[in-house]
Short mmCIF file of C-alpha atoms in Angstrom, two decimals:
data_model
loop_
_atom_site.label_atom_id
_atom_site.label_comp_id
_atom_site.label_asym_id
_atom_site.label_seq_id
_atom_site.Cartn_x
_atom_site.Cartn_y
_atom_site.Cartn_z
CA MET P 1173 67.03 -7.75 -2.71
CA GLU P 1174 67.65 -9.13 -6.21
CA GLN P 1175 66.79 -6.96 -9.18
CA ARG P 1176 64.14 -9.44 -10.34
CA ASN P 1177 62.29 -9.15 -7.04
CA LEU P 1178 62.62 -5.37 -6.97
CA LEU P 1179 61.18 -5.11 -10.48
CA GLN P 1180 58.28 -7.34 -9.52
CA ALA P 1181 57.56 -5.03 -6.58
CA ALA P 1182 57.80 -2.01 -8.87
CA GLU P 1183 55.28 -3.57 -11.26
CA LYS P 1184 52.95 -4.25 -8.35
CA TYR P 1185 53.08 -0.85 -6.66
CA LEU P 1186 54.23 1.74 -9.24
CA PRO P 1187 52.09 2.52 -12.31
CA GLY P 1188 54.12 1.59 -15.35
CA ALA P 1189 56.84 0.26 -13.05
CA CYS P 1190 58.47 3.68 -13.21
CA LEU P 1191 58.81 6.87 -11.15
CA GLY P 1192 57.59 9.32 -13.76
CA ALA P 1193 57.54 9.71 -17.51
CA MET P 1194 60.65 7.67 -18.35
CA ALA P 1195 59.19 4.20 -18.87
CA LEU P 1196 61.36 1.50 -20.42
CA PRO P 1197 60.16 -1.79 -21.95
CA LYS P 1198 60.14 -4.73 -19.58
CA ASN P 1199 63.30 -6.29 -21.01
CA LEU P 1200 65.26 -3.08 -20.41
CA ARG P 1201 64.14 -2.19 -16.90
CA MET P 1202 66.78 -1.98 -14.22
CA VAL P 1203 67.08 -0.74 -10.65
CA MET P 1204 69.90 1.69 -9.96
CA THR P 1205 71.92 1.47 -6.77
CA HIS P 1206 74.53 4.22 -6.97
CA GLY P 1207 76.36 6.66 -9.18
CA LYS P 1208 79.87 8.05 -9.26
CA GLY P 1209 81.11 10.65 -11.68
CA SER P 1210 79.81 9.86 -15.16
CA LYS P 1211 78.68 6.33 -14.28
CA ILE P 1212 75.64 4.72 -12.69
CA TYR P 1213 75.28 1.09 -11.59
CA ASP P 1214 72.32 -1.25 -11.29
CA THR P 1215 71.63 -4.06 -8.82
CA LYS P 1216 73.42 -6.51 -11.13
CA SER P 1217 76.52 -4.29 -10.90
CA LYS P 1218 76.23 -3.35 -14.57
CA GLU P 1219 77.91 -0.05 -15.36
CA TYR P 1220 76.36 2.61 -17.57
CA ILE P 1221 77.86 5.83 -18.88
CA ASP P 1222 75.08 8.17 -17.82
CA TYR P 1223 73.72 10.82 -20.17
CA VAL P 1224 70.42 11.24 -18.34
CA LEU P 1225 72.01 12.74 -15.21
CA GLY P 1226 68.81 12.43 -13.20
CA SER P 1227 66.99 14.25 -16.05
CA GLY P 1228 69.59 16.98 -16.10
CA PRO P 1229 70.43 18.26 -12.60
CA LEU P 1230 73.82 16.57 -12.24
CA LEU P 1231 75.97 18.79 -14.43
CA LEU P 1232 78.98 17.89 -12.24
CA GLY P 1233 78.21 14.19 -12.46
CA HIS P 1234 77.15 11.87 -9.64
CA SER P 1235 78.30 12.23 -6.05
CA HIS P 1236 80.76 15.05 -6.62
CA PRO P 1237 82.93 14.91 -3.49
CA GLU P 1238 82.73 18.65 -2.76
CA VAL P 1239 78.95 18.65 -3.01
CA VAL P 1240 78.67 15.49 -0.91
CA GLU P 1241 80.83 17.00 1.83
CA ALA P 1242 78.92 20.29 1.87
CA VAL P 1243 75.56 18.49 2.10
CA ARG P 1244 76.84 16.14 4.79
CA GLU P 1245 77.89 19.12 6.90
CA GLN P 1246 74.50 20.83 6.45
CA VAL P 1247 72.54 17.66 7.30
CA GLY P 1248 74.24 17.69 10.68
CA LYS P 1249 72.96 21.23 11.26
CA GLY P 1250 69.38 20.60 10.17
CA ALA P 1251 67.39 19.53 7.14
CA THR P 1252 64.78 22.27 6.92
CA PHE P 1253 63.41 25.10 9.07
CA TYR P 1254 60.58 26.71 7.04
CA ALA P 1255 62.43 29.94 7.75
CA LEU P 1256 65.16 32.15 6.37
CA ASN P 1257 68.50 30.36 6.37
CA GLU P 1258 72.02 31.32 5.36
CA PRO P 1259 72.41 28.93 2.40
CA ALA P 1260 69.18 30.21 0.82
CA ILE P 1261 70.17 33.85 1.22
CA ASN P 1262 73.66 33.22 -0.14
CA LEU P 1263 72.32 31.26 -3.11
CA ALA P 1264 69.80 34.02 -3.85
CA GLU P 1265 72.65 36.55 -4.00
CA VAL P 1266 74.75 34.39 -6.33
CA MET P 1267 71.85 33.71 -8.69
CA VAL P 1268 70.61 37.29 -8.89
CA ASP P 1269 74.16 38.37 -9.67
CA ALA P 1270 74.53 35.69 -12.39
CA VAL P 1271 71.21 35.84 -14.23
CA PRO P 1272 70.91 38.87 -16.55
CA CYS P 1273 67.18 39.53 -15.98
CA ALA P 1274 67.30 39.05 -12.22
CA GLU P 1275 66.61 41.76 -9.69
CA ALA P 1276 64.89 39.45 -7.20
CA ILE P 1277 64.23 35.73 -6.72
CA ARG P 1278 61.59 33.44 -5.24
CA PHE P 1279 62.61 29.83 -4.59
CA GLN P 1280 60.34 26.93 -5.44
CA THR P 1281 60.93 23.17 -5.31
CA THR P 1282 60.45 21.76 -8.83
CA GLY P 1283 60.70 23.05 -12.37
CA SER P 1284 56.95 22.65 -12.76
CA GLU P 1285 56.41 24.85 -9.73
CA ALA P 1286 58.75 27.48 -11.14
CA THR P 1287 56.87 27.79 -14.44
CA PHE P 1288 53.54 27.70 -12.60
CA ALA P 1289 54.77 30.45 -10.27
CA ALA P 1290 56.04 32.61 -13.12
CA THR P 1291 52.72 32.49 -14.98
CA ARG P 1292 50.80 33.19 -11.77
CA LEU P 1293 53.01 36.20 -11.07
CA ALA P 1294 52.44 37.49 -14.60
CA ARG P 1295 48.70 37.08 -14.26
CA ALA P 1296 48.70 38.84 -10.91
CA TRP P 1297 50.83 41.69 -12.22
CA THR P 1298 48.92 42.26 -15.48
CA GLY P 1299 45.40 41.28 -14.44
CA ASN P 1300 45.11 39.20 -17.63
CA ASP P 1301 44.57 35.46 -17.99
CA LYS P 1302 45.93 34.17 -21.29
CA ILE P 1303 49.40 32.69 -21.66
CA LEU P 1304 51.06 32.29 -25.05
CA LYS P 1305 53.38 29.31 -25.38
CA PHE P 1306 55.08 27.61 -28.32
CA GLU P 1307 54.06 24.27 -29.79
CA GLY P 1308 56.39 21.47 -28.76
CA SER P 1309 57.59 23.17 -25.59
CA PHE P 1310 57.59 21.53 -22.17
CA HIS P 1311 56.89 23.61 -19.08
CA GLY P 1312 56.14 20.91 -16.51
CA GLY P 1313 53.32 18.71 -15.29
CA HIS P 1314 50.66 21.35 -14.58
CA ASP P 1315 47.88 22.25 -17.02
CA LEU P 1316 49.90 24.78 -19.04
CA GLY P 1317 52.77 22.31 -19.38
CA GLN P 1318 50.47 19.59 -20.69
CA LEU P 1319 48.93 21.56 -23.53
CA SER P 1320 50.38 21.41 -27.08
CA GLY P 1321 53.63 19.92 -25.86
CA HIS P 1322 53.73 16.95 -28.21
CA PRO P 1323 50.65 17.01 -30.48
CA THR P 1324 50.56 14.76 -33.54
CA ASP P 1325 47.28 16.11 -34.92
CA SER P 1326 47.29 19.78 -34.03
CA PRO P 1327 44.35 22.18 -34.25
CA PRO P 1328 44.90 25.44 -36.16
CA PHE P 1329 47.02 28.03 -34.36
CA PRO P 1330 46.54 29.63 -31.86
CA ASN P 1331 44.33 26.87 -30.39
CA ALA P 1332 45.86 24.56 -27.80
CA SER P 1333 45.47 20.78 -27.72
CA PHE P 1334 45.47 18.39 -24.77
CA ASP P 1335 48.57 16.27 -24.11
CA CYS P 1336 46.88 14.25 -21.38
CA ASP P 1337 43.53 13.66 -19.75
CA GLY P 1338 42.40 15.44 -16.61
CA ILE P 1339 42.84 19.01 -17.85
CA PRO P 1340 39.73 21.23 -17.78
CA GLU P 1341 38.55 22.88 -20.97
CA ALA P 1342 38.79 26.19 -19.12
CA SER P 1343 42.57 25.72 -18.83
CA ARG P 1344 42.85 25.11 -22.57
CA GLN P 1345 40.90 28.28 -23.30
CA ASP P 1346 43.45 30.37 -21.40
CA VAL P 1347 46.40 29.13 -23.49
CA LEU P 1348 47.43 30.42 -26.90
CA VAL P 1349 49.89 28.53 -29.09
CA ALA P 1350 52.31 29.70 -31.76
CA PRO P 1351 54.89 27.78 -33.83
CA PHE P 1352 58.44 27.92 -32.49
CA ASN P 1353 60.86 29.85 -34.70
CA ASP P 1354 58.05 31.63 -36.58
CA ALA P 1355 58.42 35.21 -35.38
CA ASN P 1356 55.78 36.56 -37.74
CA ALA P 1357 53.10 34.16 -36.51
CA ALA P 1358 53.99 34.78 -32.87
CA GLN P 1359 54.03 38.54 -33.31
CA SER P 1360 50.66 38.48 -35.07
CA THR P 1361 49.08 36.39 -32.27
CA ILE P 1362 50.55 38.58 -29.55
CA GLN P 1363 49.28 41.75 -31.18
CA HIS P 1364 45.82 40.29 -31.79
CA PHE P 1365 45.39 39.23 -28.13
CA ARG P 1366 47.46 42.08 -26.69
CA ASP P 1367 44.78 43.15 -24.18
CA ARG P 1368 44.24 39.63 -22.83
CA ILE P 1369 47.73 38.13 -22.67
CA ALA P 1370 49.33 37.89 -19.23
CA ALA P 1371 52.67 36.54 -20.50
CA VAL P 1372 54.57 34.85 -23.27
CA ILE P 1373 56.58 31.83 -22.10
CA VAL P 1374 59.29 30.22 -24.21
CA GLU P 1375 62.13 27.74 -23.89
CA PRO P 1376 65.01 29.69 -25.49
CA LEU P 1377 66.35 26.31 -26.62
CA GLN P 1378 63.09 24.42 -27.19
CA ARG P 1379 63.95 20.87 -26.17
CA THR P 1380 66.86 20.56 -28.63
CA LEU P 1381 65.63 23.03 -31.29
CA MET P 1382 67.93 26.04 -31.66
CA PRO P 1383 66.25 29.44 -31.95
CA GLU P 1384 66.51 30.88 -35.45
CA PRO P 1385 68.47 34.16 -35.76
CA LYS P 1386 66.38 37.09 -34.49
CA PHE P 1387 63.47 34.86 -33.35
CA LEU P 1388 63.94 35.55 -29.64
CA GLU P 1389 64.80 39.17 -30.36
CA ARG P 1390 61.53 39.67 -32.25
CA ILE P 1391 59.51 38.12 -29.41
CA ARG P 1392 61.32 40.37 -26.95
CA GLU P 1393 60.64 43.47 -29.04
CA VAL P 1394 56.90 42.94 -29.40
CA THR P 1395 56.33 41.95 -25.76
CA GLN P 1396 58.36 44.91 -24.55
CA ALA P 1397 56.48 47.31 -26.81
CA LEU P 1398 53.13 46.03 -25.47
CA SER P 1399 54.25 45.75 -21.80
CA ILE P 1400 53.60 41.98 -21.81
CA PRO P 1401 55.95 40.00 -19.53
CA LEU P 1402 58.28 37.64 -21.39
CA ILE P 1403 59.18 34.48 -19.47
CA PHE P 1404 62.19 32.33 -20.33
CA ASP P 1405 61.84 28.74 -19.14
CA GLU P 1406 65.49 28.09 -18.29
CA VAL P 1407 64.88 25.03 -16.14
CA VAL P 1408 67.05 23.08 -18.59
CA THR P 1409 69.34 25.80 -19.96
CA GLY P 1410 70.05 27.73 -16.76
CA PHE P 1411 73.74 27.48 -15.77
CA ARG P 1412 74.12 24.78 -18.46
CA LEU P 1413 74.58 26.75 -21.69
CA ALA P 1414 76.53 29.52 -19.96
CA TRP P 1415 77.00 31.05 -16.51
CA GLY P 1416 74.20 33.47 -17.42
CA GLY P 1417 72.16 30.72 -19.10
CA ALA P 1418 70.42 31.09 -22.44
CA GLN P 1419 70.05 34.82 -21.79
CA GLU P 1420 73.80 35.21 -21.95
CA ARG P 1421 74.28 32.73 -24.79
CA TYR P 1422 71.61 34.17 -27.08
CA GLY P 1423 71.80 37.78 -25.94
CA VAL P 1424 68.11 38.28 -25.12
CA VAL P 1425 66.88 39.29 -21.66
CA PRO P 1426 63.30 38.47 -20.54
CA ASP P 1427 61.25 39.89 -17.66
CA LEU P 1428 61.12 36.61 -15.72
CA ALA P 1429 63.13 33.39 -15.86
CA CYS P 1430 62.42 29.95 -14.44
CA TYR P 1431 65.36 27.95 -13.12
CA GLY P 1432 65.66 24.40 -11.80
CA LYS P 1433 67.65 21.20 -12.29
CA VAL P 1434 71.30 22.41 -12.05
CA ILE P 1435 70.68 24.94 -9.26
CA GLY P 1436 69.85 22.19 -6.73
CA GLY P 1437 72.90 20.06 -7.45
CA GLY P 1438 70.73 16.93 -7.47
CA TYR P 1439 68.32 18.07 -4.76
CA ALA P 1440 64.82 19.45 -5.27
CA LEU P 1441 65.12 23.18 -5.91
CA SER P 1442 63.85 25.67 -8.47
CA ALA P 1443 63.33 29.40 -8.66
CA VAL P 1444 61.70 32.31 -10.45
CA LEU P 1445 63.92 35.33 -11.06
CA GLY P 1446 63.28 38.65 -12.73
CA LYS P 1447 62.04 42.17 -12.36
CA LYS P 1448 61.60 43.17 -8.76
CA GLU P 1449 58.30 44.95 -9.42
CA ILE P 1450 56.80 41.66 -10.64
CA LEU P 1451 58.41 39.46 -7.97
CA GLU P 1452 57.11 41.79 -5.27
CA CYS P 1453 53.62 40.44 -6.02
CA ALA P 1454 54.81 37.41 -4.01
CA ASP P 1455 55.46 39.54 -0.91
CA PRO P 1456 53.01 38.26 1.75
CA ASN P 1457 52.83 41.81 3.12
CA ALA P 1458 51.89 43.38 -0.21
CA LYS P 1459 48.90 45.68 0.20
CA LEU P 1460 47.76 45.81 -3.43
CA THR P 1461 48.62 42.78 -5.56
CA ARG P 1462 49.27 39.59 -3.62
CA CYS P 1463 50.29 36.29 -5.14
CA PHE P 1464 50.84 33.20 -2.98
CA LEU P 1465 54.07 31.37 -3.79
CA GLY P 1466 55.45 29.04 -1.14
CA GLY P 1467 55.89 25.45 -0.07
CA THR P 1468 57.00 23.21 2.76
CA LEU P 1469 60.55 22.72 1.45
CA THR P 1470 60.95 25.96 -0.49
CA GLY P 1471 64.52 27.25 -0.05
CA ASN P 1472 65.48 24.44 2.31
CA PRO P 1473 69.12 24.61 3.41
CA ILE P 1474 70.17 21.19 2.10
CA ALA P 1475 69.15 21.88 -1.49
CA CYS P 1476 70.51 25.42 -1.30
CA THR P 1477 73.82 24.17 0.11
CA ALA P 1478 74.13 21.66 -2.73
CA GLY P 1479 73.23 24.39 -5.19
CA LEU P 1480 75.75 26.86 -3.78
CA LYS P 1481 78.59 24.36 -4.00
CA THR P 1482 77.54 23.30 -7.50
CA LEU P 1483 77.51 26.88 -8.75
CA GLU P 1484 80.85 27.58 -7.05
CA ILE P 1485 82.38 24.72 -9.04
CA LEU P 1486 80.68 25.73 -12.29
CA ASN P 1487 82.06 29.26 -11.93
CA ARG P 1488 85.64 28.02 -12.08
CA PRO P 1489 87.72 28.78 -15.20
CA GLY P 1490 87.26 26.45 -18.17
CA THR P 1491 83.88 25.02 -17.17
CA TYR P 1492 81.78 26.14 -20.10
CA GLU P 1493 84.56 25.67 -22.62
CA ARG P 1494 84.76 22.01 -21.56
CA LEU P 1495 80.99 21.50 -21.69
CA GLU P 1496 80.91 23.04 -25.16
CA GLU P 1497 83.80 20.85 -26.27
CA ILE P 1498 82.06 17.65 -25.16
CA GLY P 1499 78.70 18.54 -26.69
CA SER P 1500 80.20 19.69 -30.01
CA HIS P 1501 82.39 16.58 -30.22
CA LEU P 1502 79.44 14.23 -29.72
CA ARG P 1503 77.13 16.08 -32.11
CA GLU P 1504 79.66 16.40 -34.92
CA ASP P 1505 81.00 12.85 -34.68
CA ILE P 1506 77.52 11.32 -34.72
CA ARG P 1507 76.64 13.49 -37.75
CA GLN P 1508 79.75 12.23 -39.56
CA MET P 1509 78.89 8.64 -38.68
CA GLY P 1510 75.50 9.07 -40.29
CA ILE P 1511 77.18 10.27 -43.49
CA GLN P 1512 79.81 7.52 -43.49
CA LEU P 1513 77.31 4.74 -42.77
CA ASP P 1514 74.63 6.18 -45.04
CA VAL P 1515 72.14 6.46 -42.17
CA PRO P 1516 69.98 9.57 -42.62
CA LEU P 1517 70.08 11.52 -39.37
CA GLN P 1518 70.44 14.93 -37.80
CA VAL P 1519 71.85 15.76 -34.38
CA LEU P 1520 70.33 18.81 -32.70
CA GLY P 1521 71.10 20.65 -29.49
CA ASP P 1522 73.42 23.26 -28.04
CA GLY P 1523 76.13 23.29 -25.41
CA PRO P 1524 76.24 19.92 -23.60
CA ILE P 1525 72.77 18.90 -24.89
CA LEU P 1526 72.13 16.69 -27.92
CA GLN P 1527 69.52 14.47 -29.53
CA THR P 1528 69.65 12.32 -32.67
CA TYR P 1529 66.72 12.46 -35.10
CA PHE P 1530 66.42 9.91 -37.89
CA VAL P 1531 65.47 12.10 -40.82
CA ASP P 1532 67.12 13.21 -44.06
CA PRO P 1533 69.80 15.83 -43.31
CA ALA P 1534 68.31 18.07 -46.01
CA VAL P 1535 64.99 18.40 -44.17
CA PRO P 1536 64.85 21.66 -42.16
CA LEU P 1537 64.14 21.04 -38.48
CA LYS P 1538 62.98 24.31 -36.98
CA SER P 1539 59.68 23.53 -35.26
CA HIS P 1540 57.72 20.77 -33.55
CA ARG P 1541 55.88 19.94 -36.75
CA ASP P 1542 59.20 19.56 -38.54
CA LEU P 1543 60.31 17.03 -35.91
CA LEU P 1544 57.25 14.89 -36.69
CA LYS P 1545 59.00 14.00 -39.95
CA ALA P 1546 61.66 12.07 -38.02
CA ASP P 1547 61.36 8.29 -37.60
CA LYS P 1548 60.36 7.67 -33.97
CA LYS P 1549 60.65 3.88 -34.29
CA LYS P 1550 64.28 4.21 -35.31
CA ALA P 1551 64.87 6.65 -32.45
CA LEU P 1552 63.54 4.09 -29.98
CA GLN P 1553 65.61 1.33 -31.56
CA PHE P 1554 68.66 3.56 -31.29
CA SER P 1555 68.13 4.56 -27.64
CA HIS P 1556 67.14 1.08 -26.48
CA THR P 1557 70.23 -0.43 -28.10
CA LEU P 1558 72.46 2.21 -26.50
CA ILE P 1559 70.99 1.45 -23.07
CA ARG P 1560 71.40 -2.29 -23.60
CA ARG P 1561 75.06 -1.66 -24.44
CA GLY P 1562 75.72 0.50 -21.38
CA ILE P 1563 75.04 4.03 -22.65
CA TYR P 1564 72.20 5.43 -20.56
CA CYS P 1565 70.03 7.97 -22.39
CA THR P 1566 66.35 8.83 -22.52
CA PRO P 1567 64.01 6.71 -24.69
CA SER P 1568 63.86 9.62 -27.16
CA GLY P 1569 67.65 9.58 -27.40
CA LYS P 1570 68.20 12.90 -25.66
CA MET P 1571 71.56 13.16 -23.91
CA TYR P 1572 73.03 15.53 -21.32
CA ALA P 1573 76.81 15.66 -21.01
CA SER P 1574 78.50 16.66 -17.76
CA LEU P 1575 81.87 17.84 -16.49
CA ALA P 1576 82.41 14.31 -15.21
CA HIS P 1577 82.42 12.80 -18.70
CA SER P 1578 86.01 12.06 -19.65
CA ASP P 1579 87.57 11.78 -23.10
CA ASP P 1580 87.54 8.02 -22.60
CA ASP P 1581 83.80 8.13 -21.84
CA ILE P 1582 83.21 10.07 -25.06
CA ASP P 1583 85.34 7.64 -27.11
CA ARG P 1584 83.51 4.63 -25.63
CA THR P 1585 80.17 6.29 -26.27
CA LEU P 1586 80.97 7.06 -29.89
CA ASP P 1587 82.20 3.50 -30.41
CA VAL P 1588 78.85 2.15 -29.17
CA VAL P 1589 76.94 4.69 -31.27
CA LYS P 1590 78.84 3.59 -34.40
CA LYS P 1591 78.12 -0.08 -33.75
CA THR P 1592 74.49 0.74 -33.12
CA LEU P 1593 74.10 2.80 -36.31
CA ARG P 1594 75.87 0.10 -38.32
CA GLY P 1595 73.42 -2.46 -36.94
CA MET P 1596 70.44 -0.27 -37.77
CA LYS P 1597 71.52 -0.09 -41.40
CA LYS P 1598 71.17 -3.86 -41.87
#
């Protein structure tokens, strides 16, 4: 079917003519047919260098031959059993060995389910209800994830604000909010609500905001002193910033960690890892504290097979050095272009993650409210122009690099970025 007809059908049947939150303007919509390595292709056979990577899972790039072969073999054996299976057990062993905080693991299917499961476990284990999160964080599509994620007119801390309709007031009342990178404010809130907090959840790298020195350490210290579980949302950073994730990179170990994206190798898989005494609340045979965590496709052998092969490849020598090289190259070159072309911008991120913000380089960007100073219209102009010219990124301009991106891909990308920035200056 021609792309025009497919897009008409999408407009008729899919709200926003999209599959989730990534909605493009009508003149930029396309229908993808296949991907290979660092490239994806639409129904008009147009090629894009892909920096979305399916919203992050494809750290090896599209259709990695070793992953494809492993999945093909498993499909012939069975898709799912709703029972223990060898790939799930093997993947559990690899992940518990790799993740610093992990003593046990419970598989889930999506990143949203992983963060939901972690907060439920914490509530079951502590008997408390309130969760403290940080303004500007994203923890999924459930109620917690849709509170104070992207407010433009925020209430005073620690009150949460709604990001979307359909969330009960009762859910808002159970969420406390602190500013990211403000250890004093977070510590004060935690101590004030110490007897009511079930957990503190944080993205160690919040979107693309780096943690300030000692910020994570301070949060770890106060939660540990008060026996409050600390949850790292590593759905994005897990196995991307380092083999041991953000915990290894930043040197701070939480009580629980949420993983997703990379661990499924492009298939639906997530997990909660952490202290065994907390994870044991999910044991169906538990006599005291019981916490239901399960699902139809939880730990299915296809996703676990893809994940096992993906992690095997990521654990080979040179992986994280290469990812760091690509990310650093892109961030630094785009920064230099801004200086040379007199386009005020900053490029944030860590490892193979980056995002360009159109704001004076002298403006400190440490929190969500700082990011509100950036020009969103210019960011959209930037990302839409990149997409039109064959560089596929999110509408916000966020980019994920992969092992499949070659030096030629990076050079072509930077050439398009330069032309785009030069055009924006006019």
